[in-house]
mmCIF file of C-alpha atoms and ligand atoms in Angstrom:
data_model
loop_
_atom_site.group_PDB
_atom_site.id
_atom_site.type_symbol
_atom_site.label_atom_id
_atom_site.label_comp_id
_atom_site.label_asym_id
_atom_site.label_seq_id
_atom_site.Cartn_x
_atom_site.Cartn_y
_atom_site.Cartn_z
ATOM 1 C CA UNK A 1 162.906 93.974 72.630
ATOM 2 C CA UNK A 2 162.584 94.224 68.951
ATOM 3 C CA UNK A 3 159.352 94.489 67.051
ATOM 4 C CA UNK A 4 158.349 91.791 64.376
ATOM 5 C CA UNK A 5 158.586 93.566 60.845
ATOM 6 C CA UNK A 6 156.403 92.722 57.864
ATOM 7 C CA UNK A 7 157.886 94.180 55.218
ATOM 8 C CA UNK A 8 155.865 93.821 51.649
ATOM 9 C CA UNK A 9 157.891 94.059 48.600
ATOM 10 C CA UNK A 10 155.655 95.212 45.210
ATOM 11 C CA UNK A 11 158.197 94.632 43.011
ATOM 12 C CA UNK A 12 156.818 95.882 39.632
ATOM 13 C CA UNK A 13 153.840 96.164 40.242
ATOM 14 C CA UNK A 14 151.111 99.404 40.617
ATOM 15 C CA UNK A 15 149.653 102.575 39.443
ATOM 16 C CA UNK A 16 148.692 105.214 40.931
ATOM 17 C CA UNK A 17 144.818 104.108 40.626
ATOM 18 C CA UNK A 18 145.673 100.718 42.724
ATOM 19 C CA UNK A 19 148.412 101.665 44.915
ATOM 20 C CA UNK A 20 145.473 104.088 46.556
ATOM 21 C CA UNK A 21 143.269 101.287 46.342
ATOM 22 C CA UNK A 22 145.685 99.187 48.081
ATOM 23 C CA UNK A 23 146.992 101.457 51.067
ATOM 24 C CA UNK A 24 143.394 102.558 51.664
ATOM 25 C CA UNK A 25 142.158 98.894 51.618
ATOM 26 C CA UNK A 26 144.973 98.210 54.233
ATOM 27 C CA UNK A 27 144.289 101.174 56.231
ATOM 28 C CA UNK A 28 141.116 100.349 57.074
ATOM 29 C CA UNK A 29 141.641 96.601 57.575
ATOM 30 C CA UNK A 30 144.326 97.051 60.156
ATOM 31 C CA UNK A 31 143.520 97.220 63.879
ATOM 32 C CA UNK A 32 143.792 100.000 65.763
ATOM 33 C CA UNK A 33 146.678 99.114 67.328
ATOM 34 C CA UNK A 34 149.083 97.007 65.328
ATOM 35 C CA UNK A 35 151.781 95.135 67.381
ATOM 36 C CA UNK A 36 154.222 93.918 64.858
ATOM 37 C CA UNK A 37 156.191 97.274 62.371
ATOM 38 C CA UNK A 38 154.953 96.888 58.661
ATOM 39 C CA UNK A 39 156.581 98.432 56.051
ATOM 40 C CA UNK A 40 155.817 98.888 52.123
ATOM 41 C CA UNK A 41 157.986 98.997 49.740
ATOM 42 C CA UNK A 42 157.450 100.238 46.542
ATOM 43 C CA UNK A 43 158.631 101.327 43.024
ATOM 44 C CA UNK A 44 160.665 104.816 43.306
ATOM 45 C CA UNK A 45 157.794 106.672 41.298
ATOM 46 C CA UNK A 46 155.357 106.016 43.891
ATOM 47 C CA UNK A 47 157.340 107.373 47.348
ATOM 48 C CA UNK A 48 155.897 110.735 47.236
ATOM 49 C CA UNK A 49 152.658 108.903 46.460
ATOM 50 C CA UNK A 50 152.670 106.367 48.823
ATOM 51 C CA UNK A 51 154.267 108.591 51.388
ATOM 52 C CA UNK A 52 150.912 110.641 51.602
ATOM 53 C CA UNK A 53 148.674 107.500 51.406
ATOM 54 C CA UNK A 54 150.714 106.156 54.599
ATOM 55 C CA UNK A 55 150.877 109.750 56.313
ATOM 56 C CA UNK A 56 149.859 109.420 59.979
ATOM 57 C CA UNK A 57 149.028 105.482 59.831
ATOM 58 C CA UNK A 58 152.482 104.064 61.904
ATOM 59 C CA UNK A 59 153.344 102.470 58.991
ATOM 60 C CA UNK A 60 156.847 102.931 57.132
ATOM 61 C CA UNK A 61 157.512 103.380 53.897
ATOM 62 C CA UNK A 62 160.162 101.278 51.754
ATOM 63 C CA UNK A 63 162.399 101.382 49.110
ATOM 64 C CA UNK A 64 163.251 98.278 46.491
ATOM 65 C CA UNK A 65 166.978 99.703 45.893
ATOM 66 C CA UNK A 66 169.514 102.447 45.713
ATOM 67 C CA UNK A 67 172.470 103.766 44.581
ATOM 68 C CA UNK A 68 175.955 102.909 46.062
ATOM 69 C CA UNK A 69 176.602 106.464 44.583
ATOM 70 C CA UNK A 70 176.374 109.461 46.725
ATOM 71 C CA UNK A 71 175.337 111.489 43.779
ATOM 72 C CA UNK A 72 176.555 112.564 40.369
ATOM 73 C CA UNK A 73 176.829 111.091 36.601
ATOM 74 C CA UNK A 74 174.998 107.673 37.235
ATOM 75 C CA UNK A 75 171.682 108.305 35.051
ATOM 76 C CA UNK A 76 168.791 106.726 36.079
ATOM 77 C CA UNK A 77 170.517 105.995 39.728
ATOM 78 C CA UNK A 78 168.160 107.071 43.029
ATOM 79 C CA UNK A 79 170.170 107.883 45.666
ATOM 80 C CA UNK A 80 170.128 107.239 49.230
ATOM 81 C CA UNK A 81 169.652 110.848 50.367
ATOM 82 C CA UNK A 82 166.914 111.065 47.578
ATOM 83 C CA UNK A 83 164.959 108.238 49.090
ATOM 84 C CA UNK A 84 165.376 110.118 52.789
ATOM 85 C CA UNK A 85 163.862 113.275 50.907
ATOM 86 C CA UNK A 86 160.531 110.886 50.647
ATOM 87 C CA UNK A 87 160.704 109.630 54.319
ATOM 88 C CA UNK A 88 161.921 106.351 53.706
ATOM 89 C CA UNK A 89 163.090 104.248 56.436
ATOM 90 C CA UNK A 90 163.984 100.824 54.643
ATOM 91 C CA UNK A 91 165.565 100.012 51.809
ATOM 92 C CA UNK A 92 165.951 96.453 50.034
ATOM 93 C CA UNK A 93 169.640 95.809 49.216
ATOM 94 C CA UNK A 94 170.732 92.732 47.074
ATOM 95 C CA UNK A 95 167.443 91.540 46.372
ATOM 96 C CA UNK A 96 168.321 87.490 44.571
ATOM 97 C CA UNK A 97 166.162 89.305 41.128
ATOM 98 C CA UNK A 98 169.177 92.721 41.886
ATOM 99 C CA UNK A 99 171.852 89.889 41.966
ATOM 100 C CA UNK A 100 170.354 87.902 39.219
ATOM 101 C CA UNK A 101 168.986 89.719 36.790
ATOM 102 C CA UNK A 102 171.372 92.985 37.223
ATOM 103 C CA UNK A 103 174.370 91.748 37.934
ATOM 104 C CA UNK A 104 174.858 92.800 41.839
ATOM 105 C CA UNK A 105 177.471 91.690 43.840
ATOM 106 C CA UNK A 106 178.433 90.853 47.207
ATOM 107 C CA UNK A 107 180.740 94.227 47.105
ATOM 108 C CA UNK A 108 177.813 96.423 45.520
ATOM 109 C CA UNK A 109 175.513 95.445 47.800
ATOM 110 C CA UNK A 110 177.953 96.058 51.333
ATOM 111 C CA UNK A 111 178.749 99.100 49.520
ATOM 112 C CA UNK A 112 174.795 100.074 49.053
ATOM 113 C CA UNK A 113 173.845 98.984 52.712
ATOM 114 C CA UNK A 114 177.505 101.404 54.063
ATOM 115 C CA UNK A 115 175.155 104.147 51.580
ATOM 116 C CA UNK A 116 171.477 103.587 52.971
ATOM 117 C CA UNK A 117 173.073 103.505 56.844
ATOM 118 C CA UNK A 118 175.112 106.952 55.890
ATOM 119 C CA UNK A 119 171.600 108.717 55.066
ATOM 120 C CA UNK A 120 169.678 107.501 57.981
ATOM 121 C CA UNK A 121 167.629 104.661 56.218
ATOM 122 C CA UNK A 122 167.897 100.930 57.472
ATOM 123 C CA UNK A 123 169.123 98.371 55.015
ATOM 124 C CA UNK A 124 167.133 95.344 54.489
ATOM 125 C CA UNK A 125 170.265 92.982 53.380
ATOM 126 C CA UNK A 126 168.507 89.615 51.513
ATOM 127 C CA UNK A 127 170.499 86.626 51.358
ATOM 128 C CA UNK A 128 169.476 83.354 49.649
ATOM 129 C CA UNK A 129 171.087 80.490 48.083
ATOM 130 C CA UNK A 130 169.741 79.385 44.370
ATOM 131 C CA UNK A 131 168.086 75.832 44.249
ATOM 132 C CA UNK A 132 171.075 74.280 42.824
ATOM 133 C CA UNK A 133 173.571 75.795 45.445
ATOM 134 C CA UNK A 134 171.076 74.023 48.219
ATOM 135 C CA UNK A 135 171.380 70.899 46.685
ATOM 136 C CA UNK A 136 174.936 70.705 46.540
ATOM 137 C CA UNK A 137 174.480 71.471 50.056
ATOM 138 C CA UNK A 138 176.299 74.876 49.746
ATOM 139 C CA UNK A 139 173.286 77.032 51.431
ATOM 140 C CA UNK A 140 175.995 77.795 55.131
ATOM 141 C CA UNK A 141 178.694 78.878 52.554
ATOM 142 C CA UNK A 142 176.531 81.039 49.891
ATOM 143 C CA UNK A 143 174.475 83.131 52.830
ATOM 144 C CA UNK A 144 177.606 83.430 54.894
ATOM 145 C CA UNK A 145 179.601 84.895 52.108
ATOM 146 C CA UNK A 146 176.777 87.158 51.366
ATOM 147 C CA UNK A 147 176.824 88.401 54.746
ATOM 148 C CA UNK A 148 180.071 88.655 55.583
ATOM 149 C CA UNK A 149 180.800 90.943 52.755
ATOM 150 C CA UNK A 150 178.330 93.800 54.133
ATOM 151 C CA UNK A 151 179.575 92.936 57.800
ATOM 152 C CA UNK A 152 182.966 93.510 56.368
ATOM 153 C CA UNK A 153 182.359 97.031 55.097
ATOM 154 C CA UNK A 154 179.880 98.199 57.885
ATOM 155 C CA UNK A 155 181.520 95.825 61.066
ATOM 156 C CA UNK A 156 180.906 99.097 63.869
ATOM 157 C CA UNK A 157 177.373 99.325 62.696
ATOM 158 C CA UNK A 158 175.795 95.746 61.562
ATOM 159 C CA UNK A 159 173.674 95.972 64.430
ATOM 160 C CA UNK A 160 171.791 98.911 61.866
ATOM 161 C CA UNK A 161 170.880 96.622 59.575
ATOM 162 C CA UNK A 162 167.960 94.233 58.832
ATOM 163 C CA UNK A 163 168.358 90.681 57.243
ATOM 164 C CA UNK A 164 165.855 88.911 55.161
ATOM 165 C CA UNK A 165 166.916 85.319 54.513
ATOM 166 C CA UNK A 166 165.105 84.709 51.157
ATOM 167 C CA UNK A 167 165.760 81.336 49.218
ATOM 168 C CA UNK A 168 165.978 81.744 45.787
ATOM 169 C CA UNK A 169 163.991 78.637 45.264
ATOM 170 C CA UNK A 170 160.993 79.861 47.252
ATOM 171 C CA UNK A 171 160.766 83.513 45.455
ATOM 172 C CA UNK A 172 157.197 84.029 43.955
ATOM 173 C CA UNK A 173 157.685 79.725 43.301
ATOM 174 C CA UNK A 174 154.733 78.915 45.608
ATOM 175 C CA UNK A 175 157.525 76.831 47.543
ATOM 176 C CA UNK A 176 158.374 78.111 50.736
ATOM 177 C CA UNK A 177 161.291 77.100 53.374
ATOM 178 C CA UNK A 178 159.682 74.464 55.957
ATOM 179 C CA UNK A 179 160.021 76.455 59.600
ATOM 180 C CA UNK A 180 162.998 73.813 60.721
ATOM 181 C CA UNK A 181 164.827 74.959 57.492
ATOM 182 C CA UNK A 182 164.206 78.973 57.736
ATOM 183 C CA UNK A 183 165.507 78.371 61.434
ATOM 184 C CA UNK A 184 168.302 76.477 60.692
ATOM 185 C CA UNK A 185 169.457 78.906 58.529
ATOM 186 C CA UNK A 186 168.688 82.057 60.626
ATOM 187 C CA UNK A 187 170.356 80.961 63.211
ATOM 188 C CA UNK A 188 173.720 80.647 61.176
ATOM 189 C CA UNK A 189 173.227 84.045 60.720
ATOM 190 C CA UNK A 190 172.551 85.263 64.120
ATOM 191 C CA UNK A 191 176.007 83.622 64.933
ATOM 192 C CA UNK A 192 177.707 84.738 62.056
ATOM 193 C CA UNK A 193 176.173 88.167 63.462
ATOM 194 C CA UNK A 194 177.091 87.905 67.244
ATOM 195 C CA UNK A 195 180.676 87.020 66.257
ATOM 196 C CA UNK A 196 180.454 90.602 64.998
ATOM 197 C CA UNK A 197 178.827 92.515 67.407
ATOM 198 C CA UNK A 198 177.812 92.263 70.351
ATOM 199 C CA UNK A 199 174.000 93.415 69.553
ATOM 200 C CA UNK A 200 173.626 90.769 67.761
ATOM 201 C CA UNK A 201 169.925 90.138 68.703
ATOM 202 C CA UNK A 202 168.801 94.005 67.751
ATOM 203 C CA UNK A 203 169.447 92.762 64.106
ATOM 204 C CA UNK A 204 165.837 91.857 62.741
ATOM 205 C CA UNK A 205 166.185 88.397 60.720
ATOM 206 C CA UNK A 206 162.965 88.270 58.233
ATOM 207 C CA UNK A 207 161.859 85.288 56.358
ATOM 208 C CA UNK A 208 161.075 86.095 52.593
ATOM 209 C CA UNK A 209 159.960 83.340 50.377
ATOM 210 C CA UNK A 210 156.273 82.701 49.503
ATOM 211 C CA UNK A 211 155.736 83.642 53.000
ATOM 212 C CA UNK A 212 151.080 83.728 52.957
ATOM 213 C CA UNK A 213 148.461 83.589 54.628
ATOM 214 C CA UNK A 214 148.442 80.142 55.448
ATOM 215 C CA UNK A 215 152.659 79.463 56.333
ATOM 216 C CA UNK A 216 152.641 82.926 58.130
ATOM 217 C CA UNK A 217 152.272 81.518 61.861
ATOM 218 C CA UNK A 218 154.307 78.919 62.066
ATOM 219 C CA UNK A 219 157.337 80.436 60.184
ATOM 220 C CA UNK A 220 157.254 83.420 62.259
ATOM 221 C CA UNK A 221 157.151 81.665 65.368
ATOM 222 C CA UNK A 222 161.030 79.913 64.983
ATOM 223 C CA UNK A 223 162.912 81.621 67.472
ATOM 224 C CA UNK A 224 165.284 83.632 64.926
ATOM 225 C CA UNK A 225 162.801 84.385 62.379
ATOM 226 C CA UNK A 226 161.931 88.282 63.078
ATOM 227 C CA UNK A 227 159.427 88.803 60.697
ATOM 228 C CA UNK A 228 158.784 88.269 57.195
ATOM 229 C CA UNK A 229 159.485 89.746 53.765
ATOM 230 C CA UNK A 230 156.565 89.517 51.806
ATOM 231 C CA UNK A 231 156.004 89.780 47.758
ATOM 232 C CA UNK A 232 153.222 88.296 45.960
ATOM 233 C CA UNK A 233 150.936 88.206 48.894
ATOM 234 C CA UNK A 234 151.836 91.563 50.047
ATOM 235 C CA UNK A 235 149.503 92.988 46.804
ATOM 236 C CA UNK A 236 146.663 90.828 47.745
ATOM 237 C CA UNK A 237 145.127 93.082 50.913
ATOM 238 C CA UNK A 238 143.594 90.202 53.048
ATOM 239 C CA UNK A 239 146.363 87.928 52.598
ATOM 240 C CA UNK A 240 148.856 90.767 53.758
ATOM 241 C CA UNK A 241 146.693 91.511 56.617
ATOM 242 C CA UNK A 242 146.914 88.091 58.106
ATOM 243 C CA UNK A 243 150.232 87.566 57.889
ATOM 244 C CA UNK A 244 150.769 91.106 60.055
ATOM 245 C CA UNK A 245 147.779 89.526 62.496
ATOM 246 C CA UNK A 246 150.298 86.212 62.490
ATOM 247 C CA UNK A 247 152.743 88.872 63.732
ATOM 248 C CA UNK A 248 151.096 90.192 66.798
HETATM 249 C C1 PEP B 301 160.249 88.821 47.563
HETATM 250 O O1 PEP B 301 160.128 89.311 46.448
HETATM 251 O O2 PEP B 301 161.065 89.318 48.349
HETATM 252 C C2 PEP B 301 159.434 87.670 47.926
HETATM 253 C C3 PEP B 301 159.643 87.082 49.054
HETATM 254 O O3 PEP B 301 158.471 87.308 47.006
HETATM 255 P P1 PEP B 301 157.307 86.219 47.235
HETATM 256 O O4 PEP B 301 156.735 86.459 48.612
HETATM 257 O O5 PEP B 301 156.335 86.483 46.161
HETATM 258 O O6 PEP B 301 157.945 84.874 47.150
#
């Protein structure tokens, strides 16, 4: 059976004084055995950083994005195999502030998950309709689309990959899904998904959206919500530890 993953997104955020602060202040608050997979993932000048901080703790260490590029003139591009060289194990692909504020695309982002699943490191594909696309009651067509582009260019090995269904509306807003609406919409994609593969249920479907402290339990007990994708309270240490406690 799968593990719950809590994966915490920085976003731009840290320096070398508080990321240390940070990983050692999570460290030591974690239990000695965890029971869910956590996962940080951080700005691209911090891996070799944060990879020591993490060394020997069980928990895996993130990346926000990648190239689609395999290597060569694409300046200020980090590639796939680069990321590997720092022992990452996730990547974020098509994160809604990638799509919106750099122009990604559907195609880019199949393209980058085909990239992080050549060099060994799991994709975490987000997916998320805007506000405006939920009230013209588009949400099935907008995550499906998004979906089915990376199932299109990776169909034998979706079951690889990681989802995080992450309303736009609900990103660092303070506004998060209600349960029945994060399930309704996870299970679309777990049958978009098993009309794919047959492994359907290895695929890890994580919640992102203002997920906290408070919201953590319930969301993460829907049946197709596999754990969460967490920003804003992932920098806030005892926040982040209760939502992987709401986890176990
Ligand atoms: C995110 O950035 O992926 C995210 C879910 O952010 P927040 O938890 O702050 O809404």
């Amino acid at each position: 059976m799968k593990k719950t993953l809590i994966a915490g997104n920085w976003k731009l955020n840290g320096s070398l004084a508080a990321n240390e602060a940070l990983v050692l202040a999570l460290r030591s608050g974690l239990p000695p055995t965890v029971a869910c997979q956590v996962a940080l993932c951080v700005p691209s000048v911090y891996l070799a950083q944060v990879q020591g901080l993490l060394a020997g703790s069980g928990l895996d260490l993130g990346a926000q994005d990648m190239s689609a590029h395999e290597g060569g003139a694409y300046t200020g591009e980090v590639s796939a195999a680069m990321l590997r060289d720092f022992g990452v194990r996730y990547c974020l692909v098509g994160h809604s502030e990638r799509r919106q504020y750099h122009g990604e695309s559907d195609a880019l982002v199949a393209l980058k998950a085909q990239r992080a699943l050549a060099c060994g490191i799991t994709p975490i594909v987000c997916v998320g309709e805007t506000l405006a696309e939920r009230e013209a009651g588009a949400t099935e067509t907008v995550v499906k689309r998004q979906l089915a582009a990376v199932i299109h260019v990776n169909g034998h090995c979706i079951s690889e990959i990681v989802v995080a269904y992450e309303p736009v509306w609900a990103i660092g807003t303070g506004k998060t899904a209600s349960a029945d609406q994060a399930q309704e919409v996870h299970a679309l994609l777990r049958a978009q998904l098993r009309a794919a593969t047959s492994q359907a249920d290895r695929v890890a479907i994580l919640y992102g959206g203002s997920m906290n402290a408070a919201n953590a339990a319930e969301l993460l007990a829907q049946p197709d919500v596999d754990g969460g994708l967490v920003g804003g309270a992932s920098l806030k240490v005892p926040d982040f530890l209760s939502i992987i406690a709401a986890a176990g």
